[in-house]
Structures are given as structure tokens and as C-alpha cells.
PDB file of C-alpha atoms and ligand atoms in Angstrom:
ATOM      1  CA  UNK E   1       4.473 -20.273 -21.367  1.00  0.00           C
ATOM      2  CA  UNK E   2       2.603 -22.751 -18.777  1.00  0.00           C
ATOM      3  CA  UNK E   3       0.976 -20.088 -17.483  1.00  0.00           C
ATOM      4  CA  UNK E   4      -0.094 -18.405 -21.017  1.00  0.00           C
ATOM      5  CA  UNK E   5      -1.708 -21.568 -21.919  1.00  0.00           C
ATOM      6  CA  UNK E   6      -3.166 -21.623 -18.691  1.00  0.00           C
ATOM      7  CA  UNK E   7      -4.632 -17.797 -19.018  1.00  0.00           C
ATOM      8  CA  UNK E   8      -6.210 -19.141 -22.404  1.00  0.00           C
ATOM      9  CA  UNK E   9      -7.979 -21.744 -20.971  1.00  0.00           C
ATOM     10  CA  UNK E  10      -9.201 -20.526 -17.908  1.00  0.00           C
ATOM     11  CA  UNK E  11     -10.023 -16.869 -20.086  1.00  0.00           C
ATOM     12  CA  UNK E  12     -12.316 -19.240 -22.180  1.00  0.00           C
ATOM     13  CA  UNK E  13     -14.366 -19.588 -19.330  1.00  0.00           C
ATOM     14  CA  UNK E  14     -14.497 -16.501 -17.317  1.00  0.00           C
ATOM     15  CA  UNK E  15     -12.433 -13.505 -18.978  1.00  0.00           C
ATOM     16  CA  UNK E  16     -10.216 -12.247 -17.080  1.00  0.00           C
ATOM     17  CA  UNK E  17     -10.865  -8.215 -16.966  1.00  0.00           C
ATOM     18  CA  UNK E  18      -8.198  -4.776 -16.370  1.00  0.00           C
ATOM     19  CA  UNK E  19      -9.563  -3.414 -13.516  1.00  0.00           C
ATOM     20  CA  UNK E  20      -8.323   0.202 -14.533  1.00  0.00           C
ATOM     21  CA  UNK E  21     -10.452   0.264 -18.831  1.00  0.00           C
ATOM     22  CA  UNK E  22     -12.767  -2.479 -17.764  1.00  0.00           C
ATOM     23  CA  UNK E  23     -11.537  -5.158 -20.996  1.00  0.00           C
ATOM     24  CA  UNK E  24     -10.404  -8.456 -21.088  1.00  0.00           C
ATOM     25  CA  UNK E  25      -7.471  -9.061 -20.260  1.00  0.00           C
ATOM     26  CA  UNK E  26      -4.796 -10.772 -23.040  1.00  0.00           C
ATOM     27  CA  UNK E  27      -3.183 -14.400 -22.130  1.00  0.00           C
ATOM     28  CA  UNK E  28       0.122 -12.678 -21.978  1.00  0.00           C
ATOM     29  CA  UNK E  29      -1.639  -9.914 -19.422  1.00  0.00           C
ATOM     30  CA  UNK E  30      -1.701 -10.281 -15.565  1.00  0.00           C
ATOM     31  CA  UNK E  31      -3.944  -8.235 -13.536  1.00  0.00           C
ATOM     32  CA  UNK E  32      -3.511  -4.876 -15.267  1.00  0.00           C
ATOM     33  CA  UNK E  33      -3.384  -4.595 -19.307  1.00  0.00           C
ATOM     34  CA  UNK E  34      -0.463  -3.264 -20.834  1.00  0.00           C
ATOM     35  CA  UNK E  35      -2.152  -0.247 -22.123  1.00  0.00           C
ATOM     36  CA  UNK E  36      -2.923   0.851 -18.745  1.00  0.00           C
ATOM     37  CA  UNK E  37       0.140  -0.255 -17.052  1.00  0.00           C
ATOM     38  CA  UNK E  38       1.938   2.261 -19.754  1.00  0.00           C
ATOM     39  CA  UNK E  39      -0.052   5.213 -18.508  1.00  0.00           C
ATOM     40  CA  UNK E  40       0.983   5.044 -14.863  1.00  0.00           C
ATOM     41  CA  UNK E  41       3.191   7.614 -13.533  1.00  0.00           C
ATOM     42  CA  UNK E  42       6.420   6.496 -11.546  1.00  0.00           C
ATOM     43  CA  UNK E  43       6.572   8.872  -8.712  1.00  0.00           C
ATOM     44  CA  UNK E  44       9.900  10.684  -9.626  1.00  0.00           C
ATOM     45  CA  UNK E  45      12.884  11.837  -6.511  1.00  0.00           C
ATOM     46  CA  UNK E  46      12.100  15.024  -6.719  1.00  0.00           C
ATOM     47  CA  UNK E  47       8.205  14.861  -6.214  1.00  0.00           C
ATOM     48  CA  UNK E  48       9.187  12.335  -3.085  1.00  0.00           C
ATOM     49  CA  UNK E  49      11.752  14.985  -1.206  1.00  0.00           C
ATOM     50  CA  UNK E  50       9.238  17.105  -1.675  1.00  0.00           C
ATOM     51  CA  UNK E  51       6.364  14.954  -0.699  1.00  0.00           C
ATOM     52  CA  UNK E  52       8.371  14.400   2.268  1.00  0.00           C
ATOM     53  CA  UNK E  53       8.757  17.369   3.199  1.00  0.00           C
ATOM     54  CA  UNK E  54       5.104  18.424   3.390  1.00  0.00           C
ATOM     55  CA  UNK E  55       4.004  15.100   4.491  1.00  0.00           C
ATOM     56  CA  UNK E  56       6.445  14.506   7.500  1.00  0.00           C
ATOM     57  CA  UNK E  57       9.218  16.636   8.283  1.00  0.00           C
ATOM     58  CA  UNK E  58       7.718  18.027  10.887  1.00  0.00           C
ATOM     59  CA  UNK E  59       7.034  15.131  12.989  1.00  0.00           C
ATOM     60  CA  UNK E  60       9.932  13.073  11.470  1.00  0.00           C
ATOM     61  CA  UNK E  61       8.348   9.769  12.837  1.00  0.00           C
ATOM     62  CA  UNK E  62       8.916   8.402   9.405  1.00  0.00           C
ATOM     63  CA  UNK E  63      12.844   8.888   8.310  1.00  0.00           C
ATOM     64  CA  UNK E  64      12.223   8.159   4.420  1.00  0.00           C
ATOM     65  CA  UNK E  65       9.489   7.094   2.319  1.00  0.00           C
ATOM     66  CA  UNK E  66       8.722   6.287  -1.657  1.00  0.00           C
ATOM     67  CA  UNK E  67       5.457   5.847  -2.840  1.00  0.00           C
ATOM     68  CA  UNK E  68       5.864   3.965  -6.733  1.00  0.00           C
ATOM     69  CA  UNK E  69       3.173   5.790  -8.474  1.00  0.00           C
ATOM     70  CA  UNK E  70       1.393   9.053  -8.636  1.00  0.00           C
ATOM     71  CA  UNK E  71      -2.388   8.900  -7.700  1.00  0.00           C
ATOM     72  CA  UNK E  72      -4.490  11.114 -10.291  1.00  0.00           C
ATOM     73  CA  UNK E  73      -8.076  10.739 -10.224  1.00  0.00           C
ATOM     74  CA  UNK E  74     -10.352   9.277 -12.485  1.00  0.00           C
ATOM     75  CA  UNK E  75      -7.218   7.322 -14.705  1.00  0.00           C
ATOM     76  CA  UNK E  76      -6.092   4.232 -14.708  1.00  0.00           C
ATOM     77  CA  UNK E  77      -4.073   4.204 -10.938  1.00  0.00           C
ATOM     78  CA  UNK E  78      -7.625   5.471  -9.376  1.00  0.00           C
ATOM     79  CA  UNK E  79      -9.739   2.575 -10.463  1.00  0.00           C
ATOM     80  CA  UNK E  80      -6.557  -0.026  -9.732  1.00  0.00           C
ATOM     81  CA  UNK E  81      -7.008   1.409  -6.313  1.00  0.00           C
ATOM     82  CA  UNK E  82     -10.761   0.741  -5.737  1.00  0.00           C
ATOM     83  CA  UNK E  83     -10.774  -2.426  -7.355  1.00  0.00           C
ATOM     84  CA  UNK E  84      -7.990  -3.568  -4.750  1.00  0.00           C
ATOM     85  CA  UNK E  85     -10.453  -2.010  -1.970  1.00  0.00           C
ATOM     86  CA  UNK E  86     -14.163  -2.158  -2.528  1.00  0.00           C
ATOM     87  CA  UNK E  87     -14.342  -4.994  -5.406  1.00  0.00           C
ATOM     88  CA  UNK E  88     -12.546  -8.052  -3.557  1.00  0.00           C
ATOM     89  CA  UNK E  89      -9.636  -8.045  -6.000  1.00  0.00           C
ATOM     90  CA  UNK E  90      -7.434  -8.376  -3.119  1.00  0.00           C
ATOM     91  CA  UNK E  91      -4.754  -9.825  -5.170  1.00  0.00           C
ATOM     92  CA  UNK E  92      -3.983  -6.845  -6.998  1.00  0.00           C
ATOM     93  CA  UNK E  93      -2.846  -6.194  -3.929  1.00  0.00           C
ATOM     94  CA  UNK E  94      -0.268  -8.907  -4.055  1.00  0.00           C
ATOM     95  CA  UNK E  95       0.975  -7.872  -7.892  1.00  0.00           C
ATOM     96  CA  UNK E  96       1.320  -4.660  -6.895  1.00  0.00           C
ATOM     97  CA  UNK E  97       3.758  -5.574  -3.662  1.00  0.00           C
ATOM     98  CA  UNK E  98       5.630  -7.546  -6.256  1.00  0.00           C
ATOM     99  CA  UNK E  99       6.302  -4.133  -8.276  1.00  0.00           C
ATOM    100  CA  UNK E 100       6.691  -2.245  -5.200  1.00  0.00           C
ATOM    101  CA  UNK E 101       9.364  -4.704  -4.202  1.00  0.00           C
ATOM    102  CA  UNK E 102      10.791  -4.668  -7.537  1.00  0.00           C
ATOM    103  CA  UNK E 103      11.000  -0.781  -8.090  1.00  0.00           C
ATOM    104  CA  UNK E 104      12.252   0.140  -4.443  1.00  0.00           C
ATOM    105  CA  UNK E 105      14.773  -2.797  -4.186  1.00  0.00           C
ATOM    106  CA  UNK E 106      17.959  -1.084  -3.197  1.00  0.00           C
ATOM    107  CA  UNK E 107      16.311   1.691  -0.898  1.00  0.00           C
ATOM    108  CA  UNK E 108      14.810  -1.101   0.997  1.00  0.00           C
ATOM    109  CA  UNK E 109      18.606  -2.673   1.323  1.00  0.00           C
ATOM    110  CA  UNK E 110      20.048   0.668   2.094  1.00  0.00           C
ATOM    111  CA  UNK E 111      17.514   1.266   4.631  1.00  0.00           C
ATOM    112  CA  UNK E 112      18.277  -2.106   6.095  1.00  0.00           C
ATOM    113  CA  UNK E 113      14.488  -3.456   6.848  1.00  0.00           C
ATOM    114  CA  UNK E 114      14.363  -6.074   8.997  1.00  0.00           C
ATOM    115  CA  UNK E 115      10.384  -6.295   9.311  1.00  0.00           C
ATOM    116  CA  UNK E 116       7.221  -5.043   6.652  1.00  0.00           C
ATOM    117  CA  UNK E 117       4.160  -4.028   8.561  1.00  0.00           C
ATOM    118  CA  UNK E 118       0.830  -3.031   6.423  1.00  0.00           C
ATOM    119  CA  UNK E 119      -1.381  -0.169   8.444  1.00  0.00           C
ATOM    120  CA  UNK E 120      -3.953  -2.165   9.987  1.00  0.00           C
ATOM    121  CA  UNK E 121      -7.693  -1.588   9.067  1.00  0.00           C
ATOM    122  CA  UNK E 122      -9.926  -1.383  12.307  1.00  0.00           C
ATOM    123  CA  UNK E 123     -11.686  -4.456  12.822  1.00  0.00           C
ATOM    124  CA  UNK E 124     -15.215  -4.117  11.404  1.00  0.00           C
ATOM    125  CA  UNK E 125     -13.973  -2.045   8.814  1.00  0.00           C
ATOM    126  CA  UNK E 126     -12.109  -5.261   7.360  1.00  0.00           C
ATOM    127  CA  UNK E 127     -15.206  -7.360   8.359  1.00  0.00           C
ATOM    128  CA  UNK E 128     -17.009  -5.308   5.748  1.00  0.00           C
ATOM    129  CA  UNK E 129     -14.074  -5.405   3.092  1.00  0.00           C
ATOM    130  CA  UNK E 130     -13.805  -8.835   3.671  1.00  0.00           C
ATOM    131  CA  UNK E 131     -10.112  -8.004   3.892  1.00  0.00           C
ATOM    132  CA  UNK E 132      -7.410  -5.684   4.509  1.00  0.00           C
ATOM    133  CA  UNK E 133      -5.793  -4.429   1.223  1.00  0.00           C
ATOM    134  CA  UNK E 134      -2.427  -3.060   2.917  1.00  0.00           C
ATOM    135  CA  UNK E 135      -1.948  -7.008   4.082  1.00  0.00           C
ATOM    136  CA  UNK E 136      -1.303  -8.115   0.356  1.00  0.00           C
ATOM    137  CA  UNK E 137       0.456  -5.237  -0.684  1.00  0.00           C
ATOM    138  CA  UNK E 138       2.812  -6.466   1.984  1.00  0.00           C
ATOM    139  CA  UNK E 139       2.795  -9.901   1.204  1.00  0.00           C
ATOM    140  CA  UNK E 140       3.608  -8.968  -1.990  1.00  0.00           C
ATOM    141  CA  UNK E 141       6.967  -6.979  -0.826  1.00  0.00           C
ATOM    142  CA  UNK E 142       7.659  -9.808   1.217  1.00  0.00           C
ATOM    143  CA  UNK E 143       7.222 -12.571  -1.531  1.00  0.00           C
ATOM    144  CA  UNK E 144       9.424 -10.173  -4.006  1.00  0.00           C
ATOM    145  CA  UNK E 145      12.387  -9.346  -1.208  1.00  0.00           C
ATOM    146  CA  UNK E 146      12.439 -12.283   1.163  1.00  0.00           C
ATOM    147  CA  UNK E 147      12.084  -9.554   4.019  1.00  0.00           C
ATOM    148  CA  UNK E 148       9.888 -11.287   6.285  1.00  0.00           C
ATOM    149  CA  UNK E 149       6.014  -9.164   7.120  1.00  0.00           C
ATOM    150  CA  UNK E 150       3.812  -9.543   9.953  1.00  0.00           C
ATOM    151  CA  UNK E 151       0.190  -8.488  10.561  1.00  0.00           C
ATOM    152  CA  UNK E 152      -0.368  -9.081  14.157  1.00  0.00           C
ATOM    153  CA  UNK E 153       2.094  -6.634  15.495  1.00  0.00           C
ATOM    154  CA  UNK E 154      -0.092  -3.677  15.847  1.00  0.00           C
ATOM    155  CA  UNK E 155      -4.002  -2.983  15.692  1.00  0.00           C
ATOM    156  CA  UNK E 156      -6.406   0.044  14.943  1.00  0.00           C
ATOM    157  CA  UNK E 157      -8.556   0.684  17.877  1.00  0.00           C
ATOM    158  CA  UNK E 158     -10.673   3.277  16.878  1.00  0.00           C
ATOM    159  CA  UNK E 159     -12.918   3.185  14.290  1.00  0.00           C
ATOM    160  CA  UNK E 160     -12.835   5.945  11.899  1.00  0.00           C
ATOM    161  CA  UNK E 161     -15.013   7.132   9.251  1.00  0.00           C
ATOM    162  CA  UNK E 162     -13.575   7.466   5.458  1.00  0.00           C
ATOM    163  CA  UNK E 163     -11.138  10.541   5.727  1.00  0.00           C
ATOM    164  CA  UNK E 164     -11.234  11.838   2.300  1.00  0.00           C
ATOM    165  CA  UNK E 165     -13.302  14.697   3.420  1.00  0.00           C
ATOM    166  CA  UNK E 166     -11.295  15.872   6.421  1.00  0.00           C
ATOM    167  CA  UNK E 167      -8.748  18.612   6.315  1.00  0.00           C
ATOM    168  CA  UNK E 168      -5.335  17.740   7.599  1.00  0.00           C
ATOM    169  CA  UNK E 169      -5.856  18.813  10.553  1.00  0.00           C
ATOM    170  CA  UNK E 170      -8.891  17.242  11.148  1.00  0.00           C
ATOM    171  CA  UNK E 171      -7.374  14.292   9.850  1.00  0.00           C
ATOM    172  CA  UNK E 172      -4.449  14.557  12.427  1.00  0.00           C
ATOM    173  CA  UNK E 173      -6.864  14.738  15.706  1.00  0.00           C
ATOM    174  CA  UNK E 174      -8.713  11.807  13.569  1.00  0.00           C
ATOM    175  CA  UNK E 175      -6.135   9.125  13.875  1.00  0.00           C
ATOM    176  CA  UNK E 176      -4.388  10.159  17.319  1.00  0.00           C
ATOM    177  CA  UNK E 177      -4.015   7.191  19.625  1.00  0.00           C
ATOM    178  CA  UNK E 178      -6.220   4.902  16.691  1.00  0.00           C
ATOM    179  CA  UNK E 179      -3.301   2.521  17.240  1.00  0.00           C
ATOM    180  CA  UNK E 180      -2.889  -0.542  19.464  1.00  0.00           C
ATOM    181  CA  UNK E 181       0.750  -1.789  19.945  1.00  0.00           C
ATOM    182  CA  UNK E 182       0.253  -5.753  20.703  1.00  0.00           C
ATOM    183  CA  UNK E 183       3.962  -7.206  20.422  1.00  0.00           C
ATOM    184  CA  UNK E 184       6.676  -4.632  21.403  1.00  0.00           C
ATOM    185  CA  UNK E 185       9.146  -7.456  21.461  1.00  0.00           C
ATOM    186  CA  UNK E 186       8.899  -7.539  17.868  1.00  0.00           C
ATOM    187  CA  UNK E 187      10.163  -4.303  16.911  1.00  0.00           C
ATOM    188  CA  UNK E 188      11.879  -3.370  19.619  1.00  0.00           C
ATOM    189  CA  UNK E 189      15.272  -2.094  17.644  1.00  0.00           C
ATOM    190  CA  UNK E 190      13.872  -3.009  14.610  1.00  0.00           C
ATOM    191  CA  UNK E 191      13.890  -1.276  10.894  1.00  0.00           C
ATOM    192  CA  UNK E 192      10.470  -1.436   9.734  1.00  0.00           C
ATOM    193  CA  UNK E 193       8.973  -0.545   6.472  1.00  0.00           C
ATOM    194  CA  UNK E 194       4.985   0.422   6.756  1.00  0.00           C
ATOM    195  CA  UNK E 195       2.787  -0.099   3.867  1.00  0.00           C
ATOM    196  CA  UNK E 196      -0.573   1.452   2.673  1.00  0.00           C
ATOM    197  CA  UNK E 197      -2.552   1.493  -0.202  1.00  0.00           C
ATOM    198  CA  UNK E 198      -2.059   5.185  -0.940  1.00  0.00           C
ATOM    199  CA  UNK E 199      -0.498   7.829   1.341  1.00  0.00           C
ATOM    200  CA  UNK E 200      -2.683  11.516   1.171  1.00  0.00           C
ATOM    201  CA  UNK E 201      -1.909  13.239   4.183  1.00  0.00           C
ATOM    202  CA  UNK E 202       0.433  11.080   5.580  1.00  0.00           C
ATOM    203  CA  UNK E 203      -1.118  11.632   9.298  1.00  0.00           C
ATOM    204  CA  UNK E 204      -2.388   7.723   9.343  1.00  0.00           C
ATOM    205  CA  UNK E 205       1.055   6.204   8.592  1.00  0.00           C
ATOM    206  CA  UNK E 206       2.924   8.799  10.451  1.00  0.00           C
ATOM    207  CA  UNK E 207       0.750   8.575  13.873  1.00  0.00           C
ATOM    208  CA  UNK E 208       1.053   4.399  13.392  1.00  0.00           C
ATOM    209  CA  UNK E 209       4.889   4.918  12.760  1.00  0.00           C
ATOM    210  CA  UNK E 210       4.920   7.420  16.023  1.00  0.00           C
ATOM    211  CA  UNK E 211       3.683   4.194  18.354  1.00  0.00           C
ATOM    212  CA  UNK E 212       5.997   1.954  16.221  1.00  0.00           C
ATOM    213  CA  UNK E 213       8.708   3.888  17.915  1.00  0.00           C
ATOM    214  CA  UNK E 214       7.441   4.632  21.503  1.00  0.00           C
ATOM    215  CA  UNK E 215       7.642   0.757  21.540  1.00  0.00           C
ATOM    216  CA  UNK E 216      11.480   0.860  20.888  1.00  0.00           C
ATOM    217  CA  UNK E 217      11.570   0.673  16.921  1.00  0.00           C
ATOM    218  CA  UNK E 218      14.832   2.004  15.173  1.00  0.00           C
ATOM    219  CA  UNK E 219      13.951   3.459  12.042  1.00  0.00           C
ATOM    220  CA  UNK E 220      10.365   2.883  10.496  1.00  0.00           C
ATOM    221  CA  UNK E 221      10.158   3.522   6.742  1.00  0.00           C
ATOM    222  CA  UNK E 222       7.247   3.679   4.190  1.00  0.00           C
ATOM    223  CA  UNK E 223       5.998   2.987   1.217  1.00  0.00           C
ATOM    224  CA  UNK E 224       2.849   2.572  -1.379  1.00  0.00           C
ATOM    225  CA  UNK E 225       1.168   1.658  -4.735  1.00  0.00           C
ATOM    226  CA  UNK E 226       0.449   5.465  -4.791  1.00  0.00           C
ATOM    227  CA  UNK E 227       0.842   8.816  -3.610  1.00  0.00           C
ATOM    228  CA  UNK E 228      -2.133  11.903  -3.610  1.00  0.00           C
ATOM    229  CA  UNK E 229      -1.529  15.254  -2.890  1.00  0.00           C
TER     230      UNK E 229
HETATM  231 ZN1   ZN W 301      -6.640  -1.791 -18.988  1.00  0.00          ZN
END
């Protein structure tokens, strides 16, 4: 109730907007409005094994993953995304971690996670977002689930351009060796859950899961807000 009151006041002055239909957002409303929240798709089981299967079943670096919602472009889950990218909303970022944490509650306690890591963002790309969206996703989780998260564990070397134009192949020579392990004592035998923003390919999270394990990780899991196909 503290916090509706609070939403009123502080609405009064600067309206709080949905980032997915663009209006205000109601006292009772956090980040995304109910309308749009209604419209998202949950990713069902059966989509994931199949996902899977496609995505990483072949290089098996990654032994399970569930992405929460199903990406389809130009709805509500697209402009959620960009908002949490290219508009500085990082803490959609965080709300969505919170659901993440929320939906996938007993996989993550099945699949025993001892450590989140978000895919790291190459250096001047983050310099130019001002931030790395994957980081509050994960902070999110973390704040939900009490599993602790940590940022500094491994780094993106190489600088590449936006992928969304690249086959997955080209995708796949794209990110080999982009990663930079910089603490193997913290995941050496470790379960680790990896986060992104959205997984399309897969080739980013499974070639950052792939040094994850040459450095002596266990098991590393993943997850998302979304999933494109
Ligand atoms: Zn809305």
C-alpha cells in the first residue's frame, strides 16, 4: 500500500510509462501494465525440448535451459526488450530477473546452481549502453533466489558487431574465442546458470558456456526473459 501511495505521488510528477503500449502506467502497475503483461507468452516444455534440441544438442556445452517467454516481434515482449537495451531502463532488467526467478524456481533447485553469471557485453559496447542488460537480469535472479551472481568472472574480448543479420553459421565463427576466462577458481566444479536477454541462435551463450567448462565448471545452465527462433 506504501508503495501505491508512493506510485501516486511520484506519477503526479513524472508518469511513469509501459515500455511495451507506450501509456502511463497505473499506481498499482510496476514496470509493465497489466494489459501487456497478459499478452506475453510463457514459453511452454515442449517448445523448450525442442528449442534445445536445435539450439544445443549438438555441442551439449549447455545441459538444460528455459527461456520464460516467447520473443515475437513487433508485440509487447519486443519493445520490453529494447527498452531494457537501448532506452536506459536497465531496471526492467531487474523485474524481469525477479519473474525469471519466480517462474523457474524449482528447475534452478533441481539443477543445483551454485553461481548466476550474465553473458558479458564487450567493453565499449557497454560504454555505449551505459550498461550491461544481462547484469540486472541476473541481479534480479539473485535478489528473487538468494543464489549468489557475479560479473567479474568472465569477459568478452572481441568486439562484435550486432548479429541479427548473420546466419548461424556465421554467427558461430562470430563469437569463437570472444570470451575471456578471468577467475577459474570460481567455477571450478561449480553449477552455473548463464543469463541473457534473449537467446536466438544460442551460439553466444553456448561458446561462453564452452570456456565456462574448459575452466573446470560442472554443469552450466541457462536461462532468459525470452526466446527467438
Ligand atoms: Zn502496456
Amino acid at each position: 500500500m506504501r508503495k501505491e501511495i508512493f506510485n501516486k505521488i511520484f506519477d503526479f510528477f513524472l508518469p511513469r510509462i509501459c515500455p511495451a503500449c507506450n501509456h502511463k502506467l497505473n499506481p498499482t502497475e510496476e514496470i509493465i501494465c497489466d494489459n501487456c503483461f497478459d499478452k506475453l507468452k510463457l514459453t511452454p516444455e515442449s517448445l523448450i525440448a525442442e528449442e534445445y534440441h536445435k539450439k544445443f544438442s549438438i555441442k551439449k556445452y549447455i545441459r538444460d535451459f528455459h527461456p520464460v517467454f516467447i520473443f515475437e516481434k513487433d508485440r509487447e515482449i519486443q519493445h520490453i526488450i529494447h527498452a531494457l537495451k537501448y532506452n536506459r531502463r536497465s531496471h526492467i532488467g531487474i523485474y524481469f530477473g525477479k519473474i525469471i526467478g519466480n517462474q523457474i524456481k524449482d528447475k534452478l533447485d533441481n539443477w543445483e546452481i551454485d553461481l548466476i553469471i550474465p553473458v558479458p557485453l564487450h567493453k565499449v559496447k557497454k560504454a555505449e549502453r551505459g550498461y550491461n542488460q544481462s547484469e540486472f537480469i541476473a541481479r534480479g535472479i539473485s535478489a528473487q533466489t538468494g543464489i549468489r551472481w557475479n560479473k567479474k568472472i568472465i569477459s568478452r574480448k572481441k568486439y562484435t558487431e550486432t548479429q541479427t543479420h548473420l546466419t548461424a553459421e556465421e554467427r558461430q565463427s562470430n563469437v569463437k574465442d570472444a570470451f575471456k576466462l578471468k577467475d577459474k577458481n570460481a567455477v571450478d566444479g561449480k553449477n552455473i546458470l548463464l543469463v541473457d536477454d534473449v537467446i536466438t541462435t544460442g551460439s553466444t551463450i553456448s561458446e561462453c558456456a564452452h570456456q565456462l567448462i574448459l575452466a573446470g565448471a560442472k554443469e552450466i545452465y541457462a536461462t532468459s526473459i525470452a526466446i527467438a527462433e
